[in-house]
Amino acid sequence: MSPAASPSGEAELSDPWVALEQGADPAERVRVLRRAHETFTEVGTVPKPVRAVVADSWRRSARAGVGPDGTASVELADGDLGAYRAEHPLARVMPLFRELLGTFAADGEHLLAVCDAHGRLLWVEGHPTTRRRAGRMNFVPGARWAETAVGTNAPGTAVAVDRPVQVFAAEHFIRRVQPWTCAAAPVHDPRTGRVLGAVDITGGDGLAHPHSLGFVQAVARAAESHLALLAPQVPAADGPELCALGRDEAQLVIGGRRVRLSRRHSEILVLLARHPEGMTGDELLCALYEDESVTPVTLRAELARLPRLLGPGLLGSRPYRLTVPVESDVAVVERRLETGAVTAAATAYAGPLLPGSQAPAVVRLRRRLADGLRTALIARRDPDLLADWAHAPWGEDDLDIWRALAAVRPTAPVRSRLAALEAELTAPDAWGRRAGR
């Protein structure tokens, strides 16, 4: 297909997700993109020849404080990287990635890369010479290539927009990456639909072809199908899984069913999952209710309804207990913090535990988990991890986190937000407003 001419004389792409149409001159396209990139970095406007997906990504990159002369930082190294990769779901499809893309990468002097949902590179494999060249810009395992860290790039942008993306030459936001071309596609958990990460092919201008984007997308779909086939064989999937972080109503996955729990049933399941030895009725009553006038009859009514949701045999009594181990996202975060795997803990933390709950025991657990992770993040002083927390809904007013972020990444947006928070704190009525919350 020949590209159509635009009023400016430049070629417009008929498919906005393909970087270079067949018949286009790569050298001329590079020159156009470099001029556009310089225009954007100097005056903040994006000229027309830039694809919409790239223009939007450039704007997000600039808002995140990424500079065009920056570089990726290595976030996971040595034992941290090995432990994180070993338990990551995409580890189970790495043999498939190597089978489908390995020879293509080696023969074409390209690289096969796989990142997690936060843009952290977990595997980078392929032609040795190309790997050495890529290493000079920190395109290596353990480095963070999220848009918020290094700007527009295929794996980071694919995760950000949740669709296959091709990035050609000077479409990359950081200048030192502009000699490269890459195509990436997100990979999803077949059970939940959430993004697990992305598979990427990186190399020279030869990858700026519609077929490379279609190829990597097909590989991602094959990986999702393979994960779906593997799911019944995964031991963790045999037992119930409780997700209670970042949601007011927990979800229990059991026997292939997803059960959405009421708020009170969510609180009960969270507490019983933490106490495999069981809890008496009095212990549950104190843990769940602030109002001491609530009678045991109220609690027994809630517990009586629970077996109908969970299925027979899961809830025992005298004391109340779960009859099989239940894995929870709360326990995952706690275990990772205990072993010092701060990055992995932050990745698993989807938000505060049952944020709407006022049950005393849940409130204590929510605070303890959040404070433990915040303390670890501040001590780690990793700007990307701090930025992830600061820009999350639960961290946007977290003064300590913003101060820590400003100390390691003192960009204008960060300093401005910190100044606003400190001004709010020192305002004459700040204490009254905070006391009323």
mmCIF file with all atom_site columns, C-alpha atoms in Angstrom, residues 21-205:
data_model
loop_
_atom_site.group_PDB
_atom_site.id
_atom_site.type_symbol
_atom_site.label_atom_id
_atom_site.label_alt_id
_atom_site.label_comp_id
_atom_site.label_asym_id
_atom_site.label_entity_id
_atom_site.label_seq_id
_atom_site.pdbx_PDB_ins_code
_atom_site.Cartn_x
_atom_site.Cartn_y
_atom_site.Cartn_z
_atom_site.occupancy
_atom_site.B_iso_or_equiv
_atom_site.pdbx_formal_charge
_atom_site.auth_seq_id
_atom_site.auth_comp_id
_atom_site.auth_asym_id
_atom_site.auth_atom_id
_atom_site.pdbx_PDB_model_num
ATOM 1   C CA . GLU A 1 21  ? 4.206  2.032   5.642  1.00 0.00 ? 21  GLU A CA 1
ATOM 2   C CA . GLN A 1 22  ? 5.561  -0.096  2.820  1.00 0.00 ? 22  GLN A CA 1
ATOM 3   C CA . GLY A 1 23  ? 7.119  2.093   0.148  1.00 0.00 ? 23  GLY A CA 1
ATOM 4   C CA . ALA A 1 24  ? 8.047  4.894   2.545  1.00 0.00 ? 24  ALA A CA 1
ATOM 5   C CA . ASP A 1 25  ? 11.651 6.135   2.715  1.00 0.00 ? 25  ASP A CA 1
ATOM 6   C CA . PRO A 1 26  ? 13.022 5.264   6.190  1.00 0.00 ? 26  PRO A CA 1
ATOM 7   C CA . ALA A 1 27  ? 15.803 7.870   6.011  1.00 0.00 ? 27  ALA A CA 1
ATOM 8   C CA . GLU A 1 28  ? 13.376 10.653  5.143  1.00 0.00 ? 28  GLU A CA 1
ATOM 9   C CA . ARG A 1 29  ? 10.981 9.529   7.848  1.00 0.00 ? 29  ARG A CA 1
ATOM 10  C CA . VAL A 1 30  ? 13.815 9.661   10.388 1.00 0.00 ? 30  VAL A CA 1
ATOM 11  C CA . ARG A 1 31  ? 14.663 13.226  9.356  1.00 0.00 ? 31  ARG A CA 1
ATOM 12  C CA . VAL A 1 32  ? 11.025 14.289  9.708  1.00 0.00 ? 32  VAL A CA 1
ATOM 13  C CA . LEU A 1 33  ? 10.738 12.688  13.130 1.00 0.00 ? 33  LEU A CA 1
ATOM 14  C CA . ARG A 1 34  ? 13.939 14.240  14.413 1.00 0.00 ? 34  ARG A CA 1
ATOM 15  C CA . ARG A 1 35  ? 12.731 17.696  13.438 1.00 0.00 ? 35  ARG A CA 1
ATOM 16  C CA . ALA A 1 36  ? 9.404  16.981  15.117 1.00 0.00 ? 36  ALA A CA 1
ATOM 17  C CA . HIS A 1 37  ? 11.118 15.709  18.262 1.00 0.00 ? 37  HIS A CA 1
ATOM 18  C CA . GLU A 1 38  ? 13.264 18.834  18.510 1.00 0.00 ? 38  GLU A CA 1
ATOM 19  C CA . THR A 1 39  ? 10.188 21.005  18.032 1.00 0.00 ? 39  THR A CA 1
ATOM 20  C CA . PHE A 1 40  ? 8.381  19.205  20.829 1.00 0.00 ? 40  PHE A CA 1
ATOM 21  C CA . THR A 1 41  ? 11.289 19.335  23.283 1.00 0.00 ? 41  THR A CA 1
ATOM 22  C CA . GLU A 1 42  ? 11.834 23.040  22.568 1.00 0.00 ? 42  GLU A CA 1
ATOM 23  C CA . VAL A 1 43  ? 8.293  24.453  22.407 1.00 0.00 ? 43  VAL A CA 1
ATOM 24  C CA . GLY A 1 44  ? 6.051  21.622  23.594 1.00 0.00 ? 44  GLY A CA 1
ATOM 25  C CA . THR A 1 45  ? 3.925  21.243  20.458 1.00 0.00 ? 45  THR A CA 1
ATOM 26  C CA . VAL A 1 46  ? 3.769  18.114  18.321 1.00 0.00 ? 46  VAL A CA 1
ATOM 27  C CA . PRO A 1 47  ? 3.939  18.640  14.521 1.00 0.00 ? 47  PRO A CA 1
ATOM 28  C CA . LYS A 1 48  ? 1.389  16.859  12.338 1.00 0.00 ? 48  LYS A CA 1
ATOM 29  C CA . PRO A 1 49  ? 3.612  14.097  10.847 1.00 0.00 ? 49  PRO A CA 1
ATOM 30  C CA . VAL A 1 50  ? 3.920  12.464  14.283 1.00 0.00 ? 50  VAL A CA 1
ATOM 31  C CA . ARG A 1 51  ? 1.449  9.593   14.835 1.00 0.00 ? 51  ARG A CA 1
ATOM 32  C CA . ALA A 1 52  ? -1.217 10.214  17.459 1.00 0.00 ? 52  ALA A CA 1
ATOM 33  C CA . VAL A 1 53  ? -0.083 7.274   19.612 1.00 0.00 ? 53  VAL A CA 1
ATOM 34  C CA . VAL A 1 54  ? 3.445  8.713   19.668 1.00 0.00 ? 54  VAL A CA 1
ATOM 35  C CA . ALA A 1 55  ? 2.294  12.300  20.242 1.00 0.00 ? 55  ALA A CA 1
ATOM 36  C CA . ASP A 1 56  ? 0.188  11.199  23.214 1.00 0.00 ? 56  ASP A CA 1
ATOM 37  C CA . SER A 1 57  ? 3.112  9.217   24.577 1.00 0.00 ? 57  SER A CA 1
ATOM 38  C CA . TRP A 1 58  ? 5.486  12.180  24.227 1.00 0.00 ? 58  TRP A CA 1
ATOM 39  C CA . ARG A 1 59  ? 3.057  14.326  26.195 1.00 0.00 ? 59  ARG A CA 1
ATOM 40  C CA . ARG A 1 60  ? 2.744  11.697  28.939 1.00 0.00 ? 60  ARG A CA 1
ATOM 41  C CA . SER A 1 61  ? 6.533  11.389  29.045 1.00 0.00 ? 61  SER A CA 1
ATOM 42  C CA . ALA A 1 62  ? 6.977  15.133  29.450 1.00 0.00 ? 62  ALA A CA 1
ATOM 43  C CA . ARG A 1 63  ? 4.322  15.281  32.184 1.00 0.00 ? 63  ARG A CA 1
ATOM 44  C CA . ALA A 1 64  ? 6.171  12.501  34.025 1.00 0.00 ? 64  ALA A CA 1
ATOM 45  C CA . GLY A 1 65  ? 9.323  14.644  34.030 1.00 0.00 ? 65  GLY A CA 1
ATOM 46  C CA . VAL A 1 66  ? 11.312 12.486  31.611 1.00 0.00 ? 66  VAL A CA 1
ATOM 47  C CA . GLY A 1 67  ? 14.132 14.390  29.901 1.00 0.00 ? 67  GLY A CA 1
ATOM 48  C CA . PRO A 1 68  ? 15.195 13.673  26.292 1.00 0.00 ? 68  PRO A CA 1
ATOM 49  C CA . ASP A 1 69  ? 18.778 13.096  27.430 1.00 0.00 ? 69  ASP A CA 1
ATOM 50  C CA . GLY A 1 70  ? 17.927 10.708  30.244 1.00 0.00 ? 70  GLY A CA 1
ATOM 51  C CA . THR A 1 71  ? 18.662 7.018   30.561 1.00 0.00 ? 71  THR A CA 1
ATOM 52  C CA . ALA A 1 72  ? 17.084 3.938   32.102 1.00 0.00 ? 72  ALA A CA 1
ATOM 53  C CA . SER A 1 73  ? 18.014 2.937   35.623 1.00 0.00 ? 73  SER A CA 1
ATOM 54  C CA . VAL A 1 74  ? 18.586 -0.638  36.755 1.00 0.00 ? 74  VAL A CA 1
ATOM 55  C CA . GLU A 1 75  ? 16.051 -1.367  39.455 1.00 0.00 ? 75  GLU A CA 1
ATOM 56  C CA . LEU A 1 76  ? 16.362 -5.129  39.967 1.00 0.00 ? 76  LEU A CA 1
ATOM 57  C CA . ALA A 1 77  ? 19.741 -6.803  40.250 1.00 0.00 ? 77  ALA A CA 1
ATOM 58  C CA . ASP A 1 78  ? 21.251 -10.105 41.266 1.00 0.00 ? 78  ASP A CA 1
ATOM 59  C CA . GLY A 1 79  ? 19.143 -11.939 43.850 1.00 0.00 ? 79  GLY A CA 1
ATOM 60  C CA . ASP A 1 80  ? 16.233 -9.506  43.663 1.00 0.00 ? 80  ASP A CA 1
ATOM 61  C CA . LEU A 1 81  ? 15.975 -10.001 39.904 1.00 0.00 ? 81  LEU A CA 1
ATOM 62  C CA . GLY A 1 82  ? 16.300 -13.770 40.080 1.00 0.00 ? 82  GLY A CA 1
ATOM 63  C CA . ALA A 1 83  ? 13.681 -14.148 42.800 1.00 0.00 ? 83  ALA A CA 1
ATOM 64  C CA . TYR A 1 84  ? 11.252 -11.804 41.078 1.00 0.00 ? 84  TYR A CA 1
ATOM 65  C CA . ARG A 1 85  ? 11.620 -13.496 37.701 1.00 0.00 ? 85  ARG A CA 1
ATOM 66  C CA . ALA A 1 86  ? 11.215 -16.958 39.194 1.00 0.00 ? 86  ALA A CA 1
ATOM 67  C CA . GLU A 1 87  ? 7.774  -16.187 40.595 1.00 0.00 ? 87  GLU A CA 1
ATOM 68  C CA . HIS A 1 88  ? 6.542  -13.967 37.778 1.00 0.00 ? 88  HIS A CA 1
ATOM 69  C CA . PRO A 1 89  ? 3.741  -15.524 35.675 1.00 0.00 ? 89  PRO A CA 1
ATOM 70  C CA . LEU A 1 90  ? 5.578  -14.793 32.407 1.00 0.00 ? 90  LEU A CA 1
ATOM 71  C CA . ALA A 1 91  ? 8.397  -17.120 33.460 1.00 0.00 ? 91  ALA A CA 1
ATOM 72  C CA . ARG A 1 92  ? 6.098  -19.990 32.467 1.00 0.00 ? 92  ARG A CA 1
ATOM 73  C CA . VAL A 1 93  ? 5.912  -18.800 28.844 1.00 0.00 ? 93  VAL A CA 1
ATOM 74  C CA . MET A 1 94  ? 9.568  -17.866 28.344 1.00 0.00 ? 94  MET A CA 1
ATOM 75  C CA . PRO A 1 95  ? 10.231 -21.211 26.568 1.00 0.00 ? 95  PRO A CA 1
ATOM 76  C CA . LEU A 1 96  ? 7.421  -20.307 24.159 1.00 0.00 ? 96  LEU A CA 1
ATOM 77  C CA . PHE A 1 97  ? 8.823  -16.820 23.571 1.00 0.00 ? 97  PHE A CA 1
ATOM 78  C CA . ARG A 1 98  ? 12.243 -18.299 22.841 1.00 0.00 ? 98  ARG A CA 1
ATOM 79  C CA . GLU A 1 99  ? 10.786 -20.870 20.481 1.00 0.00 ? 99  GLU A CA 1
ATOM 80  C CA . LEU A 1 100 ? 8.748  -18.341 18.501 1.00 0.00 ? 100 LEU A CA 1
ATOM 81  C CA . LEU A 1 101 ? 11.025 -15.305 18.603 1.00 0.00 ? 101 LEU A CA 1
ATOM 82  C CA . GLY A 1 102 ? 14.477 -16.589 19.564 1.00 0.00 ? 102 GLY A CA 1
ATOM 83  C CA . THR A 1 103 ? 15.666 -17.651 16.121 1.00 0.00 ? 103 THR A CA 1
ATOM 84  C CA . PHE A 1 104 ? 14.127 -14.573 14.503 1.00 0.00 ? 104 PHE A CA 1
ATOM 85  C CA . ALA A 1 105 ? 15.982 -12.344 16.978 1.00 0.00 ? 105 ALA A CA 1
ATOM 86  C CA . ALA A 1 106 ? 19.313 -14.133 16.599 1.00 0.00 ? 106 ALA A CA 1
ATOM 87  C CA . ASP A 1 107 ? 19.222 -14.345 12.799 1.00 0.00 ? 107 ASP A CA 1
ATOM 88  C CA . GLY A 1 108 ? 18.112 -10.747 12.358 1.00 0.00 ? 108 GLY A CA 1
ATOM 89  C CA . GLU A 1 109 ? 20.525 -9.396  14.985 1.00 0.00 ? 109 GLU A CA 1
ATOM 90  C CA . HIS A 1 110 ? 17.546 -8.322  17.076 1.00 0.00 ? 110 HIS A CA 1
ATOM 91  C CA . LEU A 1 111 ? 16.695 -8.729  20.750 1.00 0.00 ? 111 LEU A CA 1
ATOM 92  C CA . LEU A 1 112 ? 13.832 -10.535 22.437 1.00 0.00 ? 112 LEU A CA 1
ATOM 93  C CA . ALA A 1 113 ? 12.773 -8.679  25.598 1.00 0.00 ? 113 ALA A CA 1
ATOM 94  C CA . VAL A 1 114 ? 10.051 -9.316  28.155 1.00 0.00 ? 114 VAL A CA 1
ATOM 95  C CA . CYS A 1 115 ? 8.930  -6.766  30.739 1.00 0.00 ? 115 CYS A CA 1
ATOM 96  C CA . ASP A 1 116 ? 6.497  -6.819  33.647 1.00 0.00 ? 116 ASP A CA 1
ATOM 97  C CA . ALA A 1 117 ? 3.397  -4.655  34.060 1.00 0.00 ? 117 ALA A CA 1
ATOM 98  C CA . HIS A 1 118 ? 5.532  -1.810  35.411 1.00 0.00 ? 118 HIS A CA 1
ATOM 99  C CA . GLY A 1 119 ? 7.875  -1.781  32.433 1.00 0.00 ? 119 GLY A CA 1
ATOM 100 C CA . ARG A 1 120 ? 10.738 -3.532  34.217 1.00 0.00 ? 120 ARG A CA 1
ATOM 101 C CA . LEU A 1 121 ? 12.766 -5.678  31.823 1.00 0.00 ? 121 LEU A CA 1
ATOM 102 C CA . LEU A 1 122 ? 12.923 -9.252  33.100 1.00 0.00 ? 122 LEU A CA 1
ATOM 103 C CA . TRP A 1 123 ? 14.634 -10.950 30.157 1.00 0.00 ? 123 TRP A CA 1
ATOM 104 C CA . VAL A 1 124 ? 16.699 -9.523  27.293 1.00 0.00 ? 124 VAL A CA 1
ATOM 105 C CA . GLU A 1 125 ? 18.071 -12.156 24.898 1.00 0.00 ? 125 GLU A CA 1
ATOM 106 C CA . GLY A 1 126 ? 19.330 -12.332 21.334 1.00 0.00 ? 126 GLY A CA 1
ATOM 107 C CA . HIS A 1 127 ? 22.316 -11.507 19.169 1.00 0.00 ? 127 HIS A CA 1
ATOM 108 C CA . PRO A 1 128 ? 25.440 -10.972 21.361 1.00 0.00 ? 128 PRO A CA 1
ATOM 109 C CA . THR A 1 129 ? 26.662 -7.876  19.507 1.00 0.00 ? 129 THR A CA 1
ATOM 110 C CA . THR A 1 130 ? 23.235 -6.294  19.647 1.00 0.00 ? 130 THR A CA 1
ATOM 111 C CA . ARG A 1 131 ? 22.978 -7.072  23.351 1.00 0.00 ? 131 ARG A CA 1
ATOM 112 C CA . ARG A 1 132 ? 26.269 -5.293  24.008 1.00 0.00 ? 132 ARG A CA 1
ATOM 113 C CA . ARG A 1 133 ? 25.076 -2.242  22.075 1.00 0.00 ? 133 ARG A CA 1
ATOM 114 C CA . ALA A 1 134 ? 21.766 -2.258  23.930 1.00 0.00 ? 134 ALA A CA 1
ATOM 115 C CA . GLY A 1 135 ? 23.595 -2.596  27.227 1.00 0.00 ? 135 GLY A CA 1
ATOM 116 C CA . ARG A 1 136 ? 25.173 0.809   26.680 1.00 0.00 ? 136 ARG A CA 1
ATOM 117 C CA . MET A 1 137 ? 21.712 2.384   27.037 1.00 0.00 ? 137 MET A CA 1
ATOM 118 C CA . ASN A 1 138 ? 20.768 0.073   29.942 1.00 0.00 ? 138 ASN A CA 1
ATOM 119 C CA . PHE A 1 139 ? 18.394 -2.048  27.867 1.00 0.00 ? 139 PHE A CA 1
ATOM 120 C CA . VAL A 1 140 ? 19.248 -4.928  30.191 1.00 0.00 ? 140 VAL A CA 1
ATOM 121 C CA . PRO A 1 141 ? 17.396 -7.254  32.581 1.00 0.00 ? 141 PRO A CA 1
ATOM 122 C CA . GLY A 1 142 ? 16.338 -5.412  35.707 1.00 0.00 ? 142 GLY A CA 1
ATOM 123 C CA . ALA A 1 143 ? 16.152 -1.968  34.085 1.00 0.00 ? 143 ALA A CA 1
ATOM 124 C CA . ARG A 1 144 ? 12.946 0.034   34.190 1.00 0.00 ? 144 ARG A CA 1
ATOM 125 C CA . TRP A 1 145 ? 11.634 0.991   30.747 1.00 0.00 ? 145 TRP A CA 1
ATOM 126 C CA . ALA A 1 146 ? 8.232  2.308   31.751 1.00 0.00 ? 146 ALA A CA 1
ATOM 127 C CA . GLU A 1 147 ? 7.046  5.442   29.960 1.00 0.00 ? 147 GLU A CA 1
ATOM 128 C CA . THR A 1 148 ? 7.234  7.321   33.249 1.00 0.00 ? 148 THR A CA 1
ATOM 129 C CA . ALA A 1 149 ? 10.923 6.426   33.501 1.00 0.00 ? 149 ALA A CA 1
ATOM 130 C CA . VAL A 1 150 ? 12.335 6.641   29.955 1.00 0.00 ? 150 VAL A CA 1
ATOM 131 C CA . GLY A 1 151 ? 9.516  8.007   27.841 1.00 0.00 ? 151 GLY A CA 1
ATOM 132 C CA . THR A 1 152 ? 8.158  6.556   24.619 1.00 0.00 ? 152 THR A CA 1
ATOM 133 C CA . ASN A 1 153 ? 9.389  3.021   23.843 1.00 0.00 ? 153 ASN A CA 1
ATOM 134 C CA . ALA A 1 154 ? 7.577  -0.079  22.645 1.00 0.00 ? 154 ALA A CA 1
ATOM 135 C CA . PRO A 1 155 ? 7.478  -2.237  25.805 1.00 0.00 ? 155 PRO A CA 1
ATOM 136 C CA . GLY A 1 156 ? 6.765  0.686   28.137 1.00 0.00 ? 156 GLY A CA 1
ATOM 137 C CA . THR A 1 157 ? 4.152  2.241   25.870 1.00 0.00 ? 157 THR A CA 1
ATOM 138 C CA . ALA A 1 158 ? 2.484  -1.104  25.102 1.00 0.00 ? 158 ALA A CA 1
ATOM 139 C CA . VAL A 1 159 ? 1.936  -1.582  28.843 1.00 0.00 ? 159 VAL A CA 1
ATOM 140 C CA . ALA A 1 160 ? 0.774  2.031   29.254 1.00 0.00 ? 160 ALA A CA 1
ATOM 141 C CA . VAL A 1 161 ? -1.874 1.908   26.497 1.00 0.00 ? 161 VAL A CA 1
ATOM 142 C CA . ASP A 1 162 ? -2.590 -1.845  26.752 1.00 0.00 ? 162 ASP A CA 1
ATOM 143 C CA . ARG A 1 163 ? -2.255 -2.623  23.048 1.00 0.00 ? 163 ARG A CA 1
ATOM 144 C CA . PRO A 1 164 ? 0.480  -3.611  20.537 1.00 0.00 ? 164 PRO A CA 1
ATOM 145 C CA . VAL A 1 165 ? 2.753  -0.706  19.618 1.00 0.00 ? 165 VAL A CA 1
ATOM 146 C CA . GLN A 1 166 ? 5.579  -0.140  17.142 1.00 0.00 ? 166 GLN A CA 1
ATOM 147 C CA . VAL A 1 167 ? 8.086  2.640   17.833 1.00 0.00 ? 167 VAL A CA 1
ATOM 148 C CA . PHE A 1 168 ? 10.436 3.713   15.057 1.00 0.00 ? 168 PHE A CA 1
ATOM 149 C CA . ALA A 1 169 ? 13.734 5.586   15.436 1.00 0.00 ? 169 ALA A CA 1
ATOM 150 C CA . ALA A 1 170 ? 13.180 9.211   16.539 1.00 0.00 ? 170 ALA A CA 1
ATOM 151 C CA . GLU A 1 171 ? 9.695  8.374   17.785 1.00 0.00 ? 171 GLU A CA 1
ATOM 152 C CA . HIS A 1 172 ? 11.543 7.300   20.945 1.00 0.00 ? 172 HIS A CA 1
ATOM 153 C CA . PHE A 1 173 ? 11.458 10.099  23.505 1.00 0.00 ? 173 PHE A CA 1
ATOM 154 C CA . ILE A 1 174 ? 15.027 9.685   24.728 1.00 0.00 ? 174 ILE A CA 1
ATOM 155 C CA . ARG A 1 175 ? 17.631 10.596  22.122 1.00 0.00 ? 175 ARG A CA 1
ATOM 156 C CA . ARG A 1 176 ? 20.066 7.795   22.849 1.00 0.00 ? 176 ARG A CA 1
ATOM 157 C CA . VAL A 1 177 ? 17.324 5.255   22.040 1.00 0.00 ? 177 VAL A CA 1
ATOM 158 C CA . GLN A 1 178 ? 16.481 6.833   18.681 1.00 0.00 ? 178 GLN A CA 1
ATOM 159 C CA . PRO A 1 179 ? 18.803 4.615   16.588 1.00 0.00 ? 179 PRO A CA 1
ATOM 160 C CA . TRP A 1 180 ? 16.568 1.671   17.527 1.00 0.00 ? 180 TRP A CA 1
ATOM 161 C CA . THR A 1 181 ? 13.200 0.351   16.381 1.00 0.00 ? 181 THR A CA 1
ATOM 162 C CA . CYS A 1 182 ? 10.980 -1.912  18.462 1.00 0.00 ? 182 CYS A CA 1
ATOM 163 C CA . ALA A 1 183 ? 7.588  -3.577  18.490 1.00 0.00 ? 183 ALA A CA 1
ATOM 164 C CA . ALA A 1 184 ? 5.825  -4.878  21.590 1.00 0.00 ? 184 ALA A CA 1
ATOM 165 C CA . ALA A 1 185 ? 2.483  -6.347  22.624 1.00 0.00 ? 185 ALA A CA 1
ATOM 166 C CA . PRO A 1 186 ? 0.959  -6.680  26.103 1.00 0.00 ? 186 PRO A CA 1
ATOM 167 C CA . VAL A 1 187 ? 0.328  -10.120 27.583 1.00 0.00 ? 187 VAL A CA 1
ATOM 168 C CA . HIS A 1 188 ? -2.731 -10.597 29.812 1.00 0.00 ? 188 HIS A CA 1
ATOM 169 C CA . ASP A 1 189 ? -3.648 -13.015 32.565 1.00 0.00 ? 189 ASP A CA 1
ATOM 170 C CA . PRO A 1 190 ? -6.230 -15.266 30.860 1.00 0.00 ? 190 PRO A CA 1
ATOM 171 C CA . ARG A 1 191 ? -8.223 -15.584 34.094 1.00 0.00 ? 191 ARG A CA 1
ATOM 172 C CA . THR A 1 192 ? -8.420 -11.962 35.248 1.00 0.00 ? 192 THR A CA 1
ATOM 173 C CA . GLY A 1 193 ? -7.590 -10.006 32.090 1.00 0.00 ? 193 GLY A CA 1
ATOM 174 C CA . ARG A 1 194 ? -5.013 -7.857  33.876 1.00 0.00 ? 194 ARG A CA 1
ATOM 175 C CA . VAL A 1 195 ? -1.783 -6.928  32.091 1.00 0.00 ? 195 VAL A CA 1
ATOM 176 C CA . LEU A 1 196 ? 1.115  -9.156  33.167 1.00 0.00 ? 196 LEU A CA 1
ATOM 177 C CA . GLY A 1 197 ? 3.719  -7.394  31.032 1.00 0.00 ? 197 GLY A CA 1
ATOM 178 C CA . ALA A 1 198 ? 4.761  -7.218  27.402 1.00 0.00 ? 198 ALA A CA 1
ATOM 179 C CA . VAL A 1 199 ? 6.850  -9.142  24.876 1.00 0.00 ? 199 VAL A CA 1
ATOM 180 C CA . ASP A 1 200 ? 9.099  -7.026  22.678 1.00 0.00 ? 200 ASP A CA 1
ATOM 181 C CA . ILE A 1 201 ? 11.382 -7.339  19.671 1.00 0.00 ? 201 ILE A CA 1
ATOM 182 C CA . THR A 1 202 ? 14.061 -4.638  19.421 1.00 0.00 ? 202 THR A CA 1
ATOM 183 C CA . GLY A 1 203 ? 16.608 -3.971  16.684 1.00 0.00 ? 203 GLY A CA 1
ATOM 184 C CA . GLY A 1 204 ? 17.257 -1.816  13.636 1.00 0.00 ? 204 GLY A CA 1
ATOM 185 C CA . ASP A 1 205 ? 15.128 -0.120  11.012 1.00 0.00 ? 205 ASP A CA 1
#
